[in-house]
Amino acid sequence: MKKFILKRLGLAAISLFLLSLTIFLLIRISGDPAVLLAEPGASAADLEAIRNQFGLNRPLWIQYVSFISHLFRADFGQSFYYRTDVFELYLSRLPASLMLAAAAMVFSLIIGIPTGIVAAVRVNKWQDSIGKIFALLGLSMPSFWVGLVMILFFSVYLGWLPSSGSGTVLHLVMPAIALGWVFAAAHMRLTRSSMLEVLGSEYVKLARLKGLPEALVISKHAFKNALIPVLTLAGVNLVIMVNTAVIVETVFAWPGVGRLLFEGIAFRDFPIVQASILLGGTMIVVVNLVVDILYAVIDPRIRYEG
Amino acid sequence: MTGPLLDIRRLSTHYVSARGTRVTRAVDDITLSLDQGQTLGIVGESGSGKTTLALTLLRMLPPAARIVSGEMLFEGADLLKKSEGEMRRIRGKRIAMILQDPMMSLNPLFTVGDQVAEPIRVHEGAPRRSAWRRATELLKAVRIAAPERRVREYPHQLSGGMRQRIVGAIAISCEPKILIADEPTTSLDLTIQAQYLKLLRDLQRAHNLALIFITHNLGIVAKMCDRVAVMYAGRLVEAGPVKQIYNAPAHPYTQALLESIPRLGDSRKRLTAIDGQPPDPSAPPPGCAFHPRCPKVMDRCRVEAPPEFRVADGQTSRCWLSAPASDRTEVRA
Amino acid sequence: MNGTTANSRFASTVLALPSRLAFLRAEGFPLIPSLILLTIMLVAIFAPVLAPHNPEVGVLGDRFRPPAWQTNGTADHFLGTDHLGRDVLSRLIFGARISVVVGLMVIIVAGAIGTALGIISGYLGRWVDQAIMRITDAWLAMPALMLAIFLAAIVGPGVSNIIIILAAVWWTRYARVIRGEVLSVRERDFVRLAVVAGCSKWTIMRKHILPNVINSAIVLATLQLGQVIIAEAGLSFLGVGVPPPLPAWGLMLADGKKGLMAGYWWLTVLPGSCIMLMVLSANLLGDWLRVKFDPQLRQL
Amino acid sequence: MAGPVLEAKSLTKHFPVKRGILSRQTAVVRAVDDISFSIDPGKTLGVVGESGCGKTTTAKMVLLLEQPTSGIMRFEGQDLQTLDGGTLRAYRRSVQAVFQDPYASLNPRMRVGSIIVEPLVTNESLASAEVRKRLLRLLDLVGLPERSADLFPHEFSGGQRQRIAIARALSLSPKVIVLDEPVSALDVSIRAQILNLLRDLQAQLGVSYLFIAHDLAAVAHMSHTIAVMYLGKIVELGDAETVSKAPKHPYTQALFSAALPSHPDERRDEIILAGEVPSPLAPPSGCRFHPRCPFALPRCSSEEPTLLHESGRLVACHLYPK
């Protein structure tokens, strides 16, 4: 188990290194990095000052070392617009995003897992067809459009829910559904397919041959096995949610990291954009790591492989 | 008890394609019987319907399959007339089955003890503790060393041979009357196969089990079985006592099959091969399904499927060559 | 004599035609989704002929006109106008062009790169595999949309930029899936026998590996088409995709927000429905292909 | 008299096992350990043994799919190690293979004709008419109709596919064909067809076989010489009749007693071995068979026996010479 965790940590470190290197190189090959790093409308003298500050004339690897050392000190620079430390700004926005992601995740699991199980158990029956249609619709509707249509319907026409902002539970309902919708469909599809696979397995056949009641076969032998890939996906999706929430947060003016990124783009506030990507990527790597380890805890086979 | 333990009469199971246009007669008009403590071998090549027959016995067929006719009398009562709930109480308790791939038939997420104790708890309502004690004893019975430790382990911690034995332990956990083994040794090495066959025979003797061996291997039948039933394209082409059939096979398919196998001892003698390919089960040839490959084919075989004829005491054959001449009598028309 | 041969050849061609098209009647073939996709393609090609108005020029006096069947609607603007008085129908028609071009280009470019890398990585193995897969993993660790936003933010919006960006993000999925397929194909005996027959690595990859993984790549591409279209719409919606005044569906949704609180539903509902229709059709077709080609790909 | 067509001396293959982040080599799997054998022209060497005994690794080394860790292979008297590129290519052409699974050994995306002539086209530049001519001859040789060439593999049954695989292996007129479990995936009624075909082809073309199988009766039937392997070692090697009628090594005896009878009256001494085959990662000391051997002597656990002549064959066992 220790070996397993160490190995995963090593892989995560490599991913983080490549992530930082990619961002670093992209900034430098996409044109004059000084223009990006400087505030919009900076003068030639300002640009020169930036070049000196970041040592843009020095060899690339020295620049990279200094880039990394800043990152290790959680120094992502100052926001041009907010005039504050970007890392602190990001942290202050994170709870809102996490809350939205958690709500969306709960929504997606509550909808996705039961429908997936029903569809698998009743494969090729009407329940399955309805499930399939639901899943395909979910995967085919852009989340921000779902959000817009909900605003139109529930806020503008019916006046039931607030169209934007945060503060109450009511504010959370529409963004969570808009964001969770596509994931509900994804979880439903995966639950169905992994459940079908498990239901066709030899050990489920043996469970039936033992004469277990069908309910026990499904709830004990099939469910736990089928849930492993779904929970893995859900773990990965949680981070993807935080990060892809950019558009949904924009639609509903939800004050999370996604909206922060959008503001960064809108105000040409490069330090915010860069920090959002780096921190978002780091979160994905870390959560992937945690999910891998949790996976090993649930599934005894992985634990001993080392 | 009067009558056989299991009496199958004119049983047919068909697969129907999704649109209902194609019907595959996987099990076609089969009559068989089995006594307590007896070993029956069902031999056939892939697609001959032998696994479908086993699944029909337990009523564990996939949704596309239909049992279209026949009776299956188990201890005098027709299994086809039982409700799903009654069937469930028979599966695992009265009739147990070992699957083709025992390595894959243990759930990786539960301990060995849990899986062995499960049928005891479900069928006998035994409390957890005593079921686990029984599970430990069962592991001892299938000769697994240190059973107290093994019950708490997960399947992946055990060797392949041990997993085999555990599947055997699960099968006998509720002292069934019949044990069906579906190609239980195909993936095994010779010396492991010998161990496993011996274990099955020991268990059979200890519990007076009726054993149904489903296999494509005539050697296993020769070694293990009292009676044999040979299947071809869903039909029972020949059935009877093993020695009688190996000494004097009546059906040309059985004859050819026995001659086509290399024997230890008379090496480098040319084998008698059967020409052609096994038939497509969804579109078998008309008449006798074996006729395109049969060295003794007659005109009648191409159009008319032969019924079952009695050729000797307890031996039947579905071949026109076995049709009543003088002393042979037709079982059914 | 010649005539009869020609005739019989013609006859056999005609007779063969139904069997060639037999897949149309195959079980579960998604006929309607395929027709929808075909229609969208045709609309994209013939947009200048079909569109009643210039999609980029509006009459300010005609702002926020509702569809023809609502009060104040005119037959001239059948599906109404937007906040600049531009004809919604014409913009939708031209918008199909952007979705089709971006969608197809991205899956072709990303598919070619990803499939090639996946085959090389999976077949050559060792350090080549390690290097390619570590890069792919790191690339996958960055969420596709955010990376696209980042790239779009530093190189600026534009149709060709958006294609490059989305392709740069999307190839990883092909590389991963195709590599996995190659790993299993590589272990098949026919590949070993090709080595025994003396085939070079290049020949084996081209003749033995590629034809056996291409189906997966096609299925994946079809399924990714919808996601690419949604991503493009999302980027355009955020203002980092297709630049205005081009009539991209995502951009129309962003503009539609301006009339949202006033209840101008057509500006939101119509472009979104177009996206959904196209994505849904692509998904249905992809699903069918997946089941048809390889049931093992069910979890793509 | 001509010497053996293929000869292996002290052939060894160890696979390193890598573990940990830095991929340190922590152990070796001794897949094949110091084995020697030879195959005469037109003859068959049968190799039997259970899974993990190293028979497939041996086949792979002969096919140059695996590089031996040490040892010498000689082809028609020439040491393969010292061969230059050209002669090595000649070796490749002379040694072909047929594998177990007829469904995996034919590329499903190629037509049968292209599959069969692929080795030919790869190695020789021939006019297409000549290729076609040879293709038809090969199809005829294995008993397949001419029109098979234009079909795809999925249109054939297992037995027919194995015929296609054999035709392909024959296309370069090789000296040796490695047959790795060529009939074990086939239906019982088809096996005899393929075994007969292989014997006929050997008689007709004078090709040598390295026949690998776990089915003892099939090996005894096909082979002139039999090598019995256990955990990477050859434990008994000799004339097929001699070995199969009166096996000497306790493992060979157990293996033959475990072989299934062909008739219910056929009774053999039942030797049931205890335990399973140990992992080749940590083979037992001394004689590798000693933990399962019913006749193990004290020295068996410490001293490794060598192959010695005994009653007309070679046996590696401390019980001999008596």
PDB file of C-alpha atoms in Angstrom, chain A residues 149-223:
ATOM      1  CA  VAL A 149     -33.414  28.355 -20.668  1.00  0.00           C
ATOM      2  CA  MET A 150     -34.024  27.781 -16.969  1.00  0.00           C
ATOM      3  CA  ILE A 151     -33.569  31.493 -16.278  1.00  0.00           C
ATOM      4  CA  LEU A 152     -36.000  32.278 -19.053  1.00  0.00           C
ATOM      5  CA  PHE A 153     -38.565  29.864 -17.690  1.00  0.00           C
ATOM      6  CA  PHE A 154     -38.214  29.944 -13.920  1.00  0.00           C
ATOM      7  CA  SER A 155     -37.066  33.547 -13.427  1.00  0.00           C
ATOM      8  CA  VAL A 156     -38.483  35.552 -16.271  1.00  0.00           C
ATOM      9  CA  TYR A 157     -41.780  33.779 -16.981  1.00  0.00           C
ATOM     10  CA  LEU A 158     -42.620  32.177 -13.634  1.00  0.00           C
ATOM     11  CA  GLY A 159     -40.594  34.395 -11.301  1.00  0.00           C
ATOM     12  CA  TRP A 160     -39.925  31.485  -8.948  1.00  0.00           C
ATOM     13  CA  LEU A 161     -36.150  31.597  -8.710  1.00  0.00           C
ATOM     14  CA  PRO A 162     -33.579  34.393  -8.698  1.00  0.00           C
ATOM     15  CA  SER A 163     -31.814  34.666 -12.040  1.00  0.00           C
ATOM     16  CA  SER A 164     -28.345  35.414 -10.712  1.00  0.00           C
ATOM     17  CA  GLY A 165     -26.134  36.043  -7.723  1.00  0.00           C
ATOM     18  CA  SER A 166     -25.676  34.029  -4.558  1.00  0.00           C
ATOM     19  CA  GLY A 167     -26.670  34.032  -0.932  1.00  0.00           C
ATOM     20  CA  THR A 168     -29.648  31.718  -0.476  1.00  0.00           C
ATOM     21  CA  VAL A 169     -30.338  28.102  -1.264  1.00  0.00           C
ATOM     22  CA  LEU A 170     -32.691  29.282  -4.010  1.00  0.00           C
ATOM     23  CA  HIS A 171     -29.749  30.941  -5.718  1.00  0.00           C
ATOM     24  CA  LEU A 172     -28.000  27.592  -5.811  1.00  0.00           C
ATOM     25  CA  VAL A 173     -30.790  25.544  -7.396  1.00  0.00           C
ATOM     26  CA  MET A 174     -30.514  26.554 -11.036  1.00  0.00           C
ATOM     27  CA  PRO A 175     -26.703  26.718 -11.294  1.00  0.00           C
ATOM     28  CA  ALA A 176     -26.408  23.320  -9.606  1.00  0.00           C
ATOM     29  CA  ILE A 177     -28.912  21.719 -11.976  1.00  0.00           C
ATOM     30  CA  ALA A 178     -27.408  23.404 -15.030  1.00  0.00           C
ATOM     31  CA  LEU A 179     -23.946  22.224 -14.056  1.00  0.00           C
ATOM     32  CA  GLY A 180     -24.985  18.793 -12.781  1.00  0.00           C
ATOM     33  CA  TRP A 181     -27.204  17.954 -15.743  1.00  0.00           C
ATOM     34  CA  VAL A 182     -24.490  16.715 -18.077  1.00  0.00           C
ATOM     35  CA  PHE A 183     -22.742  14.854 -15.270  1.00  0.00           C
ATOM     36  CA  ALA A 184     -25.990  13.184 -14.259  1.00  0.00           C
ATOM     37  CA  ALA A 185     -26.201  11.857 -17.802  1.00  0.00           C
ATOM     38  CA  ALA A 186     -22.575  10.739 -17.757  1.00  0.00           C
ATOM     39  CA  HIS A 187     -22.992   9.002 -14.402  1.00  0.00           C
ATOM     40  CA  MET A 188     -26.162   7.335 -15.571  1.00  0.00           C
ATOM     41  CA  ARG A 189     -24.462   5.959 -18.664  1.00  0.00           C
ATOM     42  CA  LEU A 190     -21.472   4.685 -16.769  1.00  0.00           C
ATOM     43  CA  THR A 191     -23.590   3.168 -13.991  1.00  0.00           C
ATOM     44  CA  ARG A 192     -25.653   1.391 -16.605  1.00  0.00           C
ATOM     45  CA  SER A 193     -22.729   0.027 -18.574  1.00  0.00           C
ATOM     46  CA  SER A 194     -20.686  -0.994 -15.574  1.00  0.00           C
ATOM     47  CA  MET A 195     -23.738  -2.555 -13.968  1.00  0.00           C
ATOM     48  CA  LEU A 196     -24.440  -4.478 -17.166  1.00  0.00           C
ATOM     49  CA  GLU A 197     -20.883  -5.706 -17.250  1.00  0.00           C
ATOM     50  CA  VAL A 198     -21.028  -6.851 -13.641  1.00  0.00           C
ATOM     51  CA  LEU A 199     -24.438  -8.479 -14.126  1.00  0.00           C
ATOM     52  CA  GLY A 200     -22.933 -10.556 -16.924  1.00  0.00           C
ATOM     53  CA  SER A 201     -19.922 -11.589 -14.850  1.00  0.00           C
ATOM     54  CA  GLU A 202     -19.246 -15.115 -13.687  1.00  0.00           C
ATOM     55  CA  TYR A 203     -19.508 -14.198 -10.020  1.00  0.00           C
ATOM     56  CA  VAL A 204     -22.979 -12.749 -10.443  1.00  0.00           C
ATOM     57  CA  LYS A 205     -23.906 -15.912 -12.309  1.00  0.00           C
ATOM     58  CA  LEU A 206     -22.571 -17.914  -9.371  1.00  0.00           C
ATOM     59  CA  ALA A 207     -24.476 -15.717  -6.922  1.00  0.00           C
ATOM     60  CA  ARG A 208     -27.660 -16.578  -8.799  1.00  0.00           C
ATOM     61  CA  LEU A 209     -26.695 -20.241  -8.916  1.00  0.00           C
ATOM     62  CA  LYS A 210     -26.365 -20.130  -5.143  1.00  0.00           C
ATOM     63  CA  GLY A 211     -30.056 -19.300  -5.093  1.00  0.00           C
ATOM     64  CA  LEU A 212     -29.728 -15.805  -3.678  1.00  0.00           C
ATOM     65  CA  PRO A 213     -32.790 -13.589  -4.067  1.00  0.00           C
ATOM     66  CA  GLU A 214     -32.416 -11.279  -7.065  1.00  0.00           C
ATOM     67  CA  ALA A 215     -32.549  -8.209  -4.811  1.00  0.00           C
ATOM     68  CA  LEU A 216     -29.545  -9.477  -2.849  1.00  0.00           C
ATOM     69  CA  VAL A 217     -27.667 -10.377  -6.030  1.00  0.00           C
ATOM     70  CA  ILE A 218     -28.086  -6.828  -7.268  1.00  0.00           C
ATOM     71  CA  SER A 219     -27.628  -4.934  -4.021  1.00  0.00           C
ATOM     72  CA  LYS A 220     -24.675  -6.926  -2.714  1.00  0.00           C
ATOM     73  CA  HIS A 221     -22.806  -8.621  -5.524  1.00  0.00           C
ATOM     74  CA  ALA A 222     -23.476  -6.305  -8.423  1.00  0.00           C
ATOM     75  CA  PHE A 223     -23.866  -2.879  -6.865  1.00  0.00           C
TER      76      PHE A 223
END
